mmCIF file of C-alpha atoms in Angstrom:
data_model
loop_
_atom_site.group_PDB
_atom_site.id
_atom_site.type_symbol
_atom_site.label_atom_id
_atom_site.label_comp_id
_atom_site.label_asym_id
_atom_site.label_seq_id
_atom_site.Cartn_x
_atom_site.Cartn_y
_atom_site.Cartn_z
ATOM 1 C CA MET A 7 4.335 -15.231 -28.694
ATOM 2 C CA PRO A 8 5.614 -18.765 -28.999
ATOM 3 C CA ILE A 9 5.321 -20.436 -32.110
ATOM 4 C CA ILE A 10 2.897 -23.448 -31.813
ATOM 5 C CA PRO A 11 4.125 -26.547 -33.420
ATOM 6 C CA THR A 12 1.994 -28.093 -35.883
ATOM 7 C CA ASP A 13 2.647 -31.965 -35.829
ATOM 8 C CA ALA A 14 0.398 -33.586 -33.250
ATOM 9 C CA LEU A 15 3.101 -35.054 -31.008
ATOM 10 C CA ALA A 16 4.707 -31.674 -30.574
ATOM 11 C CA HIS A 17 1.710 -29.847 -30.258
ATOM 12 C CA ASP A 18 0.697 -32.233 -27.354
ATOM 13 C CA ALA A 19 4.096 -31.750 -25.647
ATOM 14 C CA PHE A 20 3.773 -27.881 -26.176
ATOM 15 C CA ALA A 21 0.392 -27.843 -24.616
ATOM 16 C CA GLU A 22 1.492 -29.961 -21.703
ATOM 17 C CA ASP A 23 4.141 -27.933 -21.078
ATOM 18 C CA VAL A 24 2.172 -24.681 -20.873
ATOM 19 C CA GLU A 25 -0.302 -26.323 -18.543
ATOM 20 C CA ARG A 26 2.602 -27.473 -16.330
ATOM 21 C CA ARG A 27 3.911 -23.855 -16.511
ATOM 22 C CA LEU A 28 0.837 -22.126 -15.644
ATOM 23 C CA ALA A 29 -0.061 -24.314 -13.039
ATOM 24 C CA TRP A 30 3.251 -23.809 -11.556
ATOM 25 C CA MET A 31 2.688 -19.976 -11.759
ATOM 26 C CA GLU A 32 -0.885 -20.294 -10.346
ATOM 27 C CA SER A 33 0.222 -22.548 -7.175
ATOM 28 C CA THR A 34 3.551 -20.819 -6.109
ATOM 29 C CA ARG A 35 3.606 -18.024 -3.662
ATOM 30 C CA ARG A 36 5.585 -15.954 -5.912
ATOM 31 C CA VAL A 37 2.255 -14.429 -7.526
ATOM 32 C CA TRP A 38 1.782 -12.815 -4.218
ATOM 33 C CA PRO A 39 4.679 -10.178 -3.455
ATOM 34 C CA VAL A 40 5.065 -8.617 0.047
ATOM 35 C CA TYR A 41 4.676 -4.892 -0.253
ATOM 36 C CA ASN A 42 5.504 -3.013 2.901
ATOM 37 C CA LEU A 43 3.302 -0.104 3.537
ATOM 38 C CA ALA A 44 4.408 3.451 4.887
ATOM 39 C CA THR A 45 2.310 4.224 7.668
ATOM 40 C CA GLY A 46 1.787 7.710 9.029
ATOM 41 C CA PRO A 47 -0.276 8.885 12.387
ATOM 42 C CA GLY A 48 -3.767 8.107 12.701
ATOM 43 C CA LEU A 49 -6.549 10.732 12.666
ATOM 44 C CA GLY A 50 -5.901 13.808 14.852
ATOM 45 C CA ILE A 51 -3.272 12.075 17.061
ATOM 46 C CA GLY A 52 -0.093 13.538 18.449
ATOM 47 C CA VAL A 53 2.771 11.475 17.927
ATOM 48 C CA ALA A 54 5.623 11.704 20.821
ATOM 49 C CA SER A 55 9.120 11.770 19.851
ATOM 50 C CA GLY A 56 8.087 11.106 16.057
ATOM 51 C CA VAL A 57 7.516 7.031 16.398
ATOM 52 C CA ALA A 58 5.054 6.591 19.210
ATOM 53 C CA VAL A 59 1.215 7.029 19.774
ATOM 54 C CA LEU A 60 0.406 7.666 23.331
ATOM 55 C CA THR A 61 -3.130 7.245 24.556
ATOM 56 C CA THR A 62 -5.214 6.884 27.712
ATOM 57 C CA SER A 63 -8.629 6.632 25.900
ATOM 58 C CA ALA A 64 -10.919 3.726 27.127
ATOM 59 C CA THR A 65 -12.418 3.852 23.438
ATOM 60 C CA PHE A 66 -10.520 2.724 20.229
ATOM 61 C CA ILE A 67 -8.375 5.591 18.548
ATOM 62 C CA GLU A 68 -6.523 4.958 15.261
ATOM 63 C CA ALA A 69 -2.840 5.221 16.426
ATOM 64 C CA TRP A 70 -1.162 4.462 12.770
ATOM 65 C CA HIS A 71 -2.548 4.157 9.477
ATOM 66 C CA ALA A 72 -1.799 3.422 5.554
ATOM 67 C CA ARG A 73 -3.401 4.224 2.421
ATOM 68 C CA PHE A 74 -3.232 2.728 -0.883
ATOM 69 C CA PRO A 75 -4.966 2.935 -4.259
ATOM 70 C CA THR A 76 -5.647 -0.811 -4.466
ATOM 71 C CA LEU A 77 -5.988 -4.036 -2.593
ATOM 72 C CA ILE A 78 -2.874 -6.107 -4.113
ATOM 73 C CA GLY A 79 -2.652 -9.007 -1.516
ATOM 74 C CA PRO A 80 -5.494 -11.030 0.264
ATOM 75 C CA ALA A 81 -3.560 -10.910 3.591
ATOM 76 C CA ILE A 82 -2.214 -8.044 5.993
ATOM 77 C CA ASP A 83 1.080 -8.823 8.081
ATOM 78 C CA LEU A 84 1.465 -6.499 11.170
ATOM 79 C CA GLY A 85 4.417 -6.199 13.367
ATOM 80 C CA PHE A 86 4.935 -3.303 16.264
ATOM 81 C CA TYR A 87 6.082 -2.716 19.629
ATOM 82 C CA VAL A 88 4.040 -1.227 22.445
ATOM 83 C CA TYR A 89 5.376 0.018 25.558
ATOM 84 C CA LEU A 90 3.368 -0.583 28.709
ATOM 85 C CA PRO A 91 4.193 1.150 31.802
ATOM 86 C CA LEU A 92 3.001 -0.681 35.198
ATOM 87 C CA GLY A 93 -0.144 -1.929 35.566
ATOM 88 C CA VAL A 94 -1.329 -0.494 32.379
ATOM 89 C CA GLN A 95 -3.169 -2.714 29.954
ATOM 90 C CA GLY A 96 -4.018 -2.190 26.324
ATOM 91 C CA GLU A 97 -6.249 -3.624 23.506
ATOM 92 C CA ILE A 98 -5.515 -3.392 19.874
ATOM 93 C CA LYS A 99 -7.331 -4.156 16.680
ATOM 94 C CA VAL A 100 -6.738 -3.717 12.718
ATOM 95 C CA VAL A 101 -9.308 -2.424 10.485
ATOM 96 C CA LEU A 102 -9.199 -2.135 6.600
ATOM 97 C CA VAL A 103 -11.720 -0.152 4.839
ATOM 98 C CA ALA A 104 -11.466 -1.108 1.176
ATOM 99 C CA ASP A 105 -14.141 0.462 -1.333
ATOM 100 C CA GLY A 106 -15.995 2.114 1.580
ATOM 101 C CA THR A 107 -16.373 -1.654 3.173
ATOM 102 C CA THR A 108 -14.943 -2.132 6.528
ATOM 103 C CA TYR A 109 -13.352 -5.414 7.576
ATOM 104 C CA GLU A 110 -12.047 -5.658 11.273
ATOM 105 C CA SER A 111 -9.910 -8.136 12.862
ATOM 106 C CA ALA A 112 -10.903 -9.517 16.304
ATOM 107 C CA PRO A 113 -9.120 -7.339 18.999
ATOM 108 C CA HIS A 114 -6.119 -8.575 21.412
ATOM 109 C CA ALA A 115 -5.890 -7.574 24.854
ATOM 110 C CA THR A 116 -2.105 -7.071 26.106
ATOM 111 C CA ALA A 117 -0.640 -8.359 28.945
ATOM 112 C CA VAL A 118 -0.508 -6.100 32.255
ATOM 113 C CA GLY A 119 2.145 -3.881 31.592
ATOM 114 C CA SER A 120 5.641 -3.975 33.836
ATOM 115 C CA ASP A 121 7.234 -0.962 32.329
ATOM 116 C CA ALA A 122 8.692 -2.882 29.600
ATOM 117 C CA PHE A 123 8.095 -3.198 25.631
ATOM 118 C CA ARG A 124 6.134 -5.952 24.290
ATOM 119 C CA ALA A 125 6.548 -7.130 20.654
ATOM 120 C CA ILE A 126 3.072 -7.719 18.980
ATOM 121 C CA THR A 127 2.751 -9.589 15.195
ATOM 122 C CA THR A 128 -0.238 -10.966 13.560
ATOM 123 C CA HIS A 129 -0.969 -11.967 9.971
ATOM 124 C CA TRP A 130 -4.667 -11.351 9.195
ATOM 125 C CA LEU A 131 -6.811 -12.635 6.371
ATOM 126 C CA PRO A 132 -9.540 -9.651 6.305
ATOM 127 C CA GLY A 133 -11.643 -11.223 3.546
ATOM 128 C CA ALA A 134 -11.625 -8.204 1.298
ATOM 129 C CA PRO A 135 -11.866 -8.773 -2.510
ATOM 130 C CA LEU A 136 -8.633 -8.419 -4.358
ATOM 131 C CA GLY A 137 -8.492 -5.389 -6.638
ATOM 132 C CA SER A 138 -10.888 -3.223 -4.195
ATOM 133 C CA GLY A 139 -9.871 0.438 -4.844
ATOM 134 C CA GLU A 140 -8.765 3.226 -2.287
ATOM 135 C CA CYS A 141 -7.833 0.989 0.895
ATOM 136 C CA ARG A 142 -7.278 2.473 4.689
ATOM 137 C CA LEU A 143 -5.594 0.131 6.675
ATOM 138 C CA SER A 144 -5.256 1.007 10.453
ATOM 139 C CA LEU A 145 -3.984 0.088 13.930
ATOM 140 C CA TYR A 146 -6.447 0.954 16.607
ATOM 141 C CA VAL A 147 -5.336 1.123 20.263
ATOM 142 C CA ARG A 148 -7.126 1.801 23.472
ATOM 143 C CA ARG A 149 -6.118 1.364 27.297
ATOM 144 C CA LEU A 150 -8.110 -1.334 29.031
ATOM 145 C CA ALA A 151 -6.373 -0.694 32.675
ATOM 146 C CA GLY A 152 -4.172 1.500 34.320
ATOM 147 C CA ALA A 153 -3.448 4.963 34.747
ATOM 148 C CA ASP A 154 -0.560 5.610 32.289
ATOM 149 C CA ASN A 155 -0.416 5.760 28.528
ATOM 150 C CA VAL A 156 -0.487 3.142 26.223
ATOM 151 C CA GLN A 157 2.360 3.900 24.027
ATOM 152 C CA ALA A 158 1.862 2.040 20.504
ATOM 153 C CA PHE A 159 5.325 2.474 18.167
ATOM 154 C CA GLN A 160 4.959 2.939 14.717
ATOM 155 C CA PRO A 161 4.675 -0.208 12.845
ATOM 156 C CA VAL A 162 8.000 -1.863 11.692
ATOM 157 C CA ARG A 163 5.829 -4.426 9.452
ATOM 158 C CA PHE A 164 2.523 -3.121 7.888
ATOM 159 C CA SER A 165 2.498 -5.545 4.831
ATOM 160 C CA VAL A 166 0.170 -6.489 1.879
ATOM 161 C CA ARG A 167 0.999 -10.279 1.157
ATOM 162 C CA ASP A 168 0.146 -13.775 0.451
ATOM 163 C CA PRO A 169 -2.336 -15.652 2.404
ATOM 164 C CA GLU A 170 -0.050 -18.538 3.599
ATOM 165 C CA GLY A 171 -0.515 -19.021 7.254
ATOM 166 C CA ALA A 172 -2.917 -15.970 7.417
ATOM 167 C CA THR A 173 -6.081 -16.605 9.754
ATOM 168 C CA THR A 174 -9.429 -14.386 9.800
ATOM 169 C CA ALA A 175 -9.842 -14.016 13.523
ATOM 170 C CA PRO A 176 -6.636 -13.443 13.528
ATOM 171 C CA ASP A 177 -4.228 -15.293 15.743
ATOM 172 C CA TRP A 178 -2.249 -12.529 17.831
ATOM 173 C CA LEU A 179 1.508 -13.403 18.933
ATOM 174 C CA GLU A 180 2.914 -11.146 21.672
ATOM 175 C CA GLU A 181 6.196 -11.768 23.201
ATOM 176 C CA ALA A 182 8.275 -9.588 25.691
ATOM 177 C CA TYR A 183 11.022 -7.568 24.169
ATOM 178 C CA PRO A 184 13.928 -7.555 24.001
ATOM 179 C CA MET B 20 -6.693 -30.496 -24.217
ATOM 180 C CA THR B 21 -6.531 -31.066 -28.265
ATOM 181 C CA THR B 22 -7.727 -34.279 -28.579
ATOM 182 C CA PRO B 23 -10.110 -34.846 -31.868
ATOM 183 C CA PHE B 24 -13.365 -36.322 -31.297
ATOM 184 C CA PHE B 25 -16.168 -37.209 -33.539
ATOM 185 C CA GLY B 26 -17.995 -33.810 -34.947
ATOM 186 C CA ASP B 27 -14.537 -32.374 -34.507
ATOM 187 C CA PRO B 28 -12.436 -34.707 -36.419
ATOM 188 C CA LEU B 29 -9.356 -31.991 -36.635
ATOM 189 C CA GLY B 30 -9.675 -31.057 -32.909
ATOM 190 C CA LEU B 31 -10.300 -27.672 -34.090
ATOM 191 C CA ALA B 32 -12.887 -26.666 -31.366
ATOM 192 C CA ALA B 33 -11.095 -28.276 -28.564
ATOM 193 C CA GLU B 34 -8.038 -26.351 -29.735
ATOM 194 C CA ALA B 35 -10.354 -23.283 -29.580
ATOM 195 C CA ARG B 36 -11.458 -24.098 -26.140
ATOM 196 C CA TRP B 37 -8.185 -24.756 -24.613
ATOM 197 C CA ARG B 38 -6.498 -21.572 -25.926
ATOM 198 C CA GLU B 39 -9.337 -19.782 -24.504
ATOM 199 C CA SER B 40 -8.976 -21.319 -20.941
ATOM 200 C CA ILE B 41 -5.114 -20.584 -21.098
ATOM 201 C CA GLU B 42 -5.751 -16.991 -22.048
ATOM 202 C CA GLN B 43 -8.188 -16.730 -19.012
ATOM 203 C CA ARG B 44 -5.568 -18.275 -16.571
ATOM 204 C CA LEU B 45 -3.081 -15.703 -18.217
ATOM 205 C CA THR B 46 -5.262 -12.734 -17.641
ATOM 206 C CA ASN B 47 -6.104 -13.962 -13.883
ATOM 207 C CA LEU B 48 -2.345 -14.523 -13.149
ATOM 208 C CA GLU B 49 -1.600 -10.686 -14.882
ATOM 209 C CA ALA B 50 -4.330 -9.245 -12.548
ATOM 210 C CA ARG B 51 -2.627 -10.820 -9.596
ATOM 211 C CA GLU B 52 0.560 -9.498 -10.788
ATOM 212 C CA ARG B 53 -0.595 -5.740 -11.696
ATOM 213 C CA VAL B 54 2.057 -3.333 -11.194
ATOM 214 C CA VAL B 55 1.124 -1.514 -8.043
ATOM 215 C CA VAL B 56 3.976 -0.866 -5.942
ATOM 216 C CA PRO B 57 3.731 0.948 -2.509
ATOM 217 C CA ALA B 58 6.533 3.797 -2.484
ATOM 218 C CA PRO B 59 6.732 6.152 0.473
ATOM 219 C CA LEU B 60 7.572 9.904 0.149
ATOM 220 C CA PHE B 61 9.834 11.203 2.947
ATOM 221 C CA PRO B 62 10.650 14.743 4.382
ATOM 222 C CA ARG B 63 13.500 16.163 2.659
ATOM 223 C CA PRO B 64 16.814 16.688 4.290
ATOM 224 C CA VAL B 65 16.760 20.285 4.024
ATOM 225 C CA ASN B 66 13.442 20.694 5.914
ATOM 226 C CA ALA B 67 12.817 20.435 9.416
ATOM 227 C CA PHE B 68 11.521 16.966 10.670
ATOM 228 C CA PRO B 69 7.827 16.959 10.539
ATOM 229 C CA SER B 70 5.863 18.345 13.302
ATOM 230 C CA SER B 71 4.315 15.778 15.748
ATOM 231 C CA ASP B 72 1.477 14.989 13.481
ATOM 232 C CA TRP B 73 3.502 14.987 10.705
ATOM 233 C CA TYR B 74 3.031 18.052 8.714
ATOM 234 C CA GLN B 75 5.398 19.906 6.569
ATOM 235 C CA ALA B 76 5.060 23.766 6.337
ATOM 236 C CA THR B 77 6.245 26.251 3.830
ATOM 237 C CA THR B 78 5.809 29.958 3.304
ATOM 238 C CA ALA B 79 7.681 30.423 0.292
ATOM 239 C CA ALA B 80 6.154 32.153 -2.674
ATOM 240 C CA GLY B 81 7.810 29.615 -5.159
ATOM 241 C CA PHE B 82 7.167 25.977 -5.214
ATOM 242 C CA THR B 83 8.899 24.016 -2.547
ATOM 243 C CA PRO B 84 9.532 20.568 -2.416
ATOM 244 C CA LEU B 85 8.173 19.081 1.073
ATOM 245 C CA TRP B 86 8.190 15.475 0.545
ATOM 246 C CA GLU B 87 10.531 13.309 -1.663
ATOM 247 C CA MET B 88 10.569 9.841 -3.296
ATOM 248 C CA ILE B 89 13.763 8.606 -4.480
ATOM 249 C CA VAL B 90 12.636 6.763 -7.672
ATOM 250 C CA PRO B 91 15.691 4.343 -8.631
ATOM 251 C CA ARG B 92 13.381 2.951 -11.517
ATOM 252 C CA TRP B 93 9.955 3.874 -12.874
ATOM 253 C CA THR B 94 8.333 0.330 -12.670
ATOM 254 C CA ALA B 95 4.947 1.897 -13.572
ATOM 255 C CA LEU B 96 3.800 4.601 -15.523
ATOM 256 C CA GLY B 97 1.337 6.362 -13.156
ATOM 257 C CA ALA B 98 2.024 7.657 -9.460
ATOM 258 C CA TRP B 99 -0.777 7.340 -7.202
ATOM 259 C CA VAL B 100 -0.155 10.304 -4.121
ATOM 260 C CA GLU B 101 -2.769 10.688 -1.773
ATOM 261 C CA PHE B 102 -2.240 13.468 1.297
ATOM 262 C CA ASP B 103 -4.113 15.816 3.777
ATOM 263 C CA TRP B 104 -3.332 19.547 4.152
ATOM 264 C CA ARG B 105 -4.187 22.370 5.899
ATOM 265 C CA THR B 106 -3.769 26.296 5.535
ATOM 266 C CA GLY B 107 -3.248 29.121 8.470
ATOM 267 C CA ALA B 108 -5.610 32.007 8.662
ATOM 268 C CA GLY B 109 -5.982 34.132 5.618
ATOM 269 C CA THR B 110 -3.514 32.095 3.938
ATOM 270 C CA THR B 111 -4.152 30.120 0.352
ATOM 271 C CA GLY B 112 -1.543 28.027 -1.296
ATOM 272 C CA GLU B 113 -1.053 25.665 -4.173
ATOM 273 C CA VAL B 114 0.543 21.882 -4.309
ATOM 274 C CA ARG B 115 1.435 19.976 -7.262
ATOM 275 C CA LEU B 116 3.799 16.871 -8.031
ATOM 276 C CA LEU B 117 7.131 17.556 -9.613
ATOM 277 C CA SER B 118 9.806 14.976 -11.060
ATOM 278 C CA ALA B 119 13.954 15.508 -11.293
ATOM 279 C CA LEU B 120 13.226 15.553 -15.065
ATOM 280 C CA GLY B 121 11.178 18.657 -14.838
ATOM 281 C CA ASN B 122 7.639 17.272 -15.675
ATOM 282 C CA ALA B 123 4.730 18.651 -13.250
ATOM 283 C CA SER B 124 1.198 17.738 -12.418
ATOM 284 C CA SER B 125 -1.324 20.618 -12.480
ATOM 285 C CA ALA B 126 -1.238 22.560 -9.348
ATOM 286 C CA VAL B 127 -4.334 22.357 -6.841
ATOM 287 C CA VAL B 128 -5.294 25.635 -5.123
ATOM 288 C CA LEU B 129 -5.632 25.315 -1.546
ATOM 289 C CA GLY B 130 -8.261 27.655 0.111
ATOM 290 C CA ALA B 131 -7.343 29.810 3.344
ATOM 291 C CA ALA B 132 -7.931 28.730 6.974
ATOM 292 C CA SER B 133 -9.397 25.023 5.829
ATOM 293 C CA SER B 134 -8.251 21.625 5.193
ATOM 294 C CA GLY B 135 -8.644 18.677 2.966
ATOM 295 C CA THR B 136 -7.260 15.664 1.151
ATOM 296 C CA ILE B 137 -6.169 15.412 -2.320
ATOM 297 C CA THR B 138 -5.460 12.674 -4.462
ATOM 298 C CA PHE B 139 -3.049 12.826 -7.491
ATOM 299 C CA ARG B 140 -3.045 9.986 -10.199
ATOM 300 C CA TRP B 141 -0.531 11.363 -12.292
ATOM 301 C CA LEU B 142 1.060 10.231 -15.624
ATOM 302 C CA HIS B 143 4.609 11.123 -15.208
ATOM 303 C CA ASN B 144 5.474 11.005 -18.563
ATOM 304 C CA GLU B 145 8.631 9.438 -18.299
ATOM 305 C CA ASP B 146 10.226 6.404 -19.771
ATOM 306 C CA ILE B 147 9.752 3.412 -17.737
ATOM 307 C CA TRP B 148 12.993 2.025 -16.199
ATOM 308 C CA THR B 149 14.400 5.659 -15.913
ATOM 309 C CA ASP B 150 15.501 6.685 -12.736
ATOM 310 C CA SER B 151 13.983 10.118 -11.414
ATOM 311 C CA VAL B 152 12.924 11.688 -8.136
ATOM 312 C CA LEU B 153 9.289 12.771 -7.320
ATOM 313 C CA TRP B 154 8.672 15.510 -5.218
ATOM 314 C CA LEU B 155 5.337 16.955 -3.438
ATOM 315 C CA THR B 156 5.902 20.575 -3.692
ATOM 316 C CA ALA B 157 3.611 23.458 -2.079
ATOM 317 C CA ARG B 158 3.873 27.161 -2.103
ATOM 318 C CA ARG B 159 1.944 30.110 -0.327
ATOM 319 C CA THR B 160 -0.017 32.267 -2.813
ATOM 320 C CA GLY B 161 -1.202 34.494 -0.180
ATOM 321 C CA GLY B 162 -1.549 35.482 3.586
ATOM 322 C CA ALA B 163 0.958 35.400 6.406
ATOM 323 C CA ASN B 164 0.876 31.985 7.842
ATOM 324 C CA SER B 165 1.888 28.630 6.464
ATOM 325 C CA VAL B 166 0.552 25.887 4.088
ATOM 326 C CA GLU B 167 0.921 22.586 5.314
ATOM 327 C CA VAL B 168 1.078 19.285 3.845
ATOM 328 C CA ALA B 169 0.777 15.712 5.695
ATOM 329 C CA PHE B 170 2.647 12.696 5.276
ATOM 330 C CA PRO B 171 1.592 11.464 1.662
ATOM 331 C CA HIS B 172 0.679 7.991 1.151
ATOM 332 C CA ALA B 173 1.991 6.697 -2.492
ATOM 333 C CA ALA B 174 2.133 3.891 -4.957
ATOM 334 C CA LEU B 175 3.475 3.470 -8.290
ATOM 335 C CA ILE B 176 0.504 2.556 -10.448
ATOM 336 C CA PRO B 177 -0.514 1.337 -13.966
ATOM 337 C CA PRO B 178 -1.792 4.684 -16.269
ATOM 338 C CA THR B 179 -5.414 3.444 -16.100
ATOM 339 C CA GLY B 180 -7.199 6.548 -14.886
ATOM 340 C CA CYS B 181 -4.205 8.678 -14.560
ATOM 341 C CA THR B 182 -3.765 12.046 -16.673
ATOM 342 C CA LEU B 183 -0.766 14.479 -17.223
ATOM 343 C CA ALA B 184 -2.640 16.983 -14.801
ATOM 344 C CA GLY B 185 -2.776 14.380 -12.281
ATOM 345 C CA VAL B 186 -6.144 15.754 -10.735
#
């Protein structure tokens, strides 16, 4: 506990210093650490080769999920690869269940497959209150078109982090990989 | 902030209000920086790679570590571990958490031919900043089939709500 100066001038200088340092702490992104979550496979889904979930389902299935005891950051950062055989198109979305309330991102339809990997990322602001208890964060996948499997690989990034740059919709970024 | 005014010539009331606002802002900052660190457990190298749906199995009569977390430093006093489990026909078992320093949670009994989810909130009872290893262990207590424990989700958490028993 710092000793608060008693003479008026030193006291005001001390108070200003406290205000300035607090304002810096409140504004800086350092108060939002990035936590990478470990993901396991979704409900009842077999995992091929240990790292990819395969599906031909026309309805969304939970491909990967992470659970954690409390929401420690306002935004979700997701990065993963999807393999799309020729003519196969998939659709993905992120779902957060926090304290029993469900928050769902807007879905993203992938490009039509050409026997290639695609890298998909998003930075999503679900709007769940910080400190919410028992959370389940899931990546859902389904097939929109084609005859083969959509292959959703285990996320390389499934993080709880700061809101900087995150959107509520969210914006999806999809690129050819490599 | 602390400027005196009429009715508060020494600025004491203003000072008190300022202190209160500072306390509140500090409390908010502490809440945002609460120590909750997701910390994964991995299959033990001596065990086979998890099955396609990420279950580790045992038939041993003694508690066997199935999943492992290396803890370079205990950064919190509690450990939160949540996982799914299942048992084969006629087979019963138990699960518990165990640390490298020998501390253990209470054991939770697993019924025969069933499945479920268990959440440990365990006070590990070890000094903060010490290094350790956390194991999720299981054993078979009856029957001829396997006791299986799925990939656990885990985090190091503040001690609030945690107990030495863990469940």
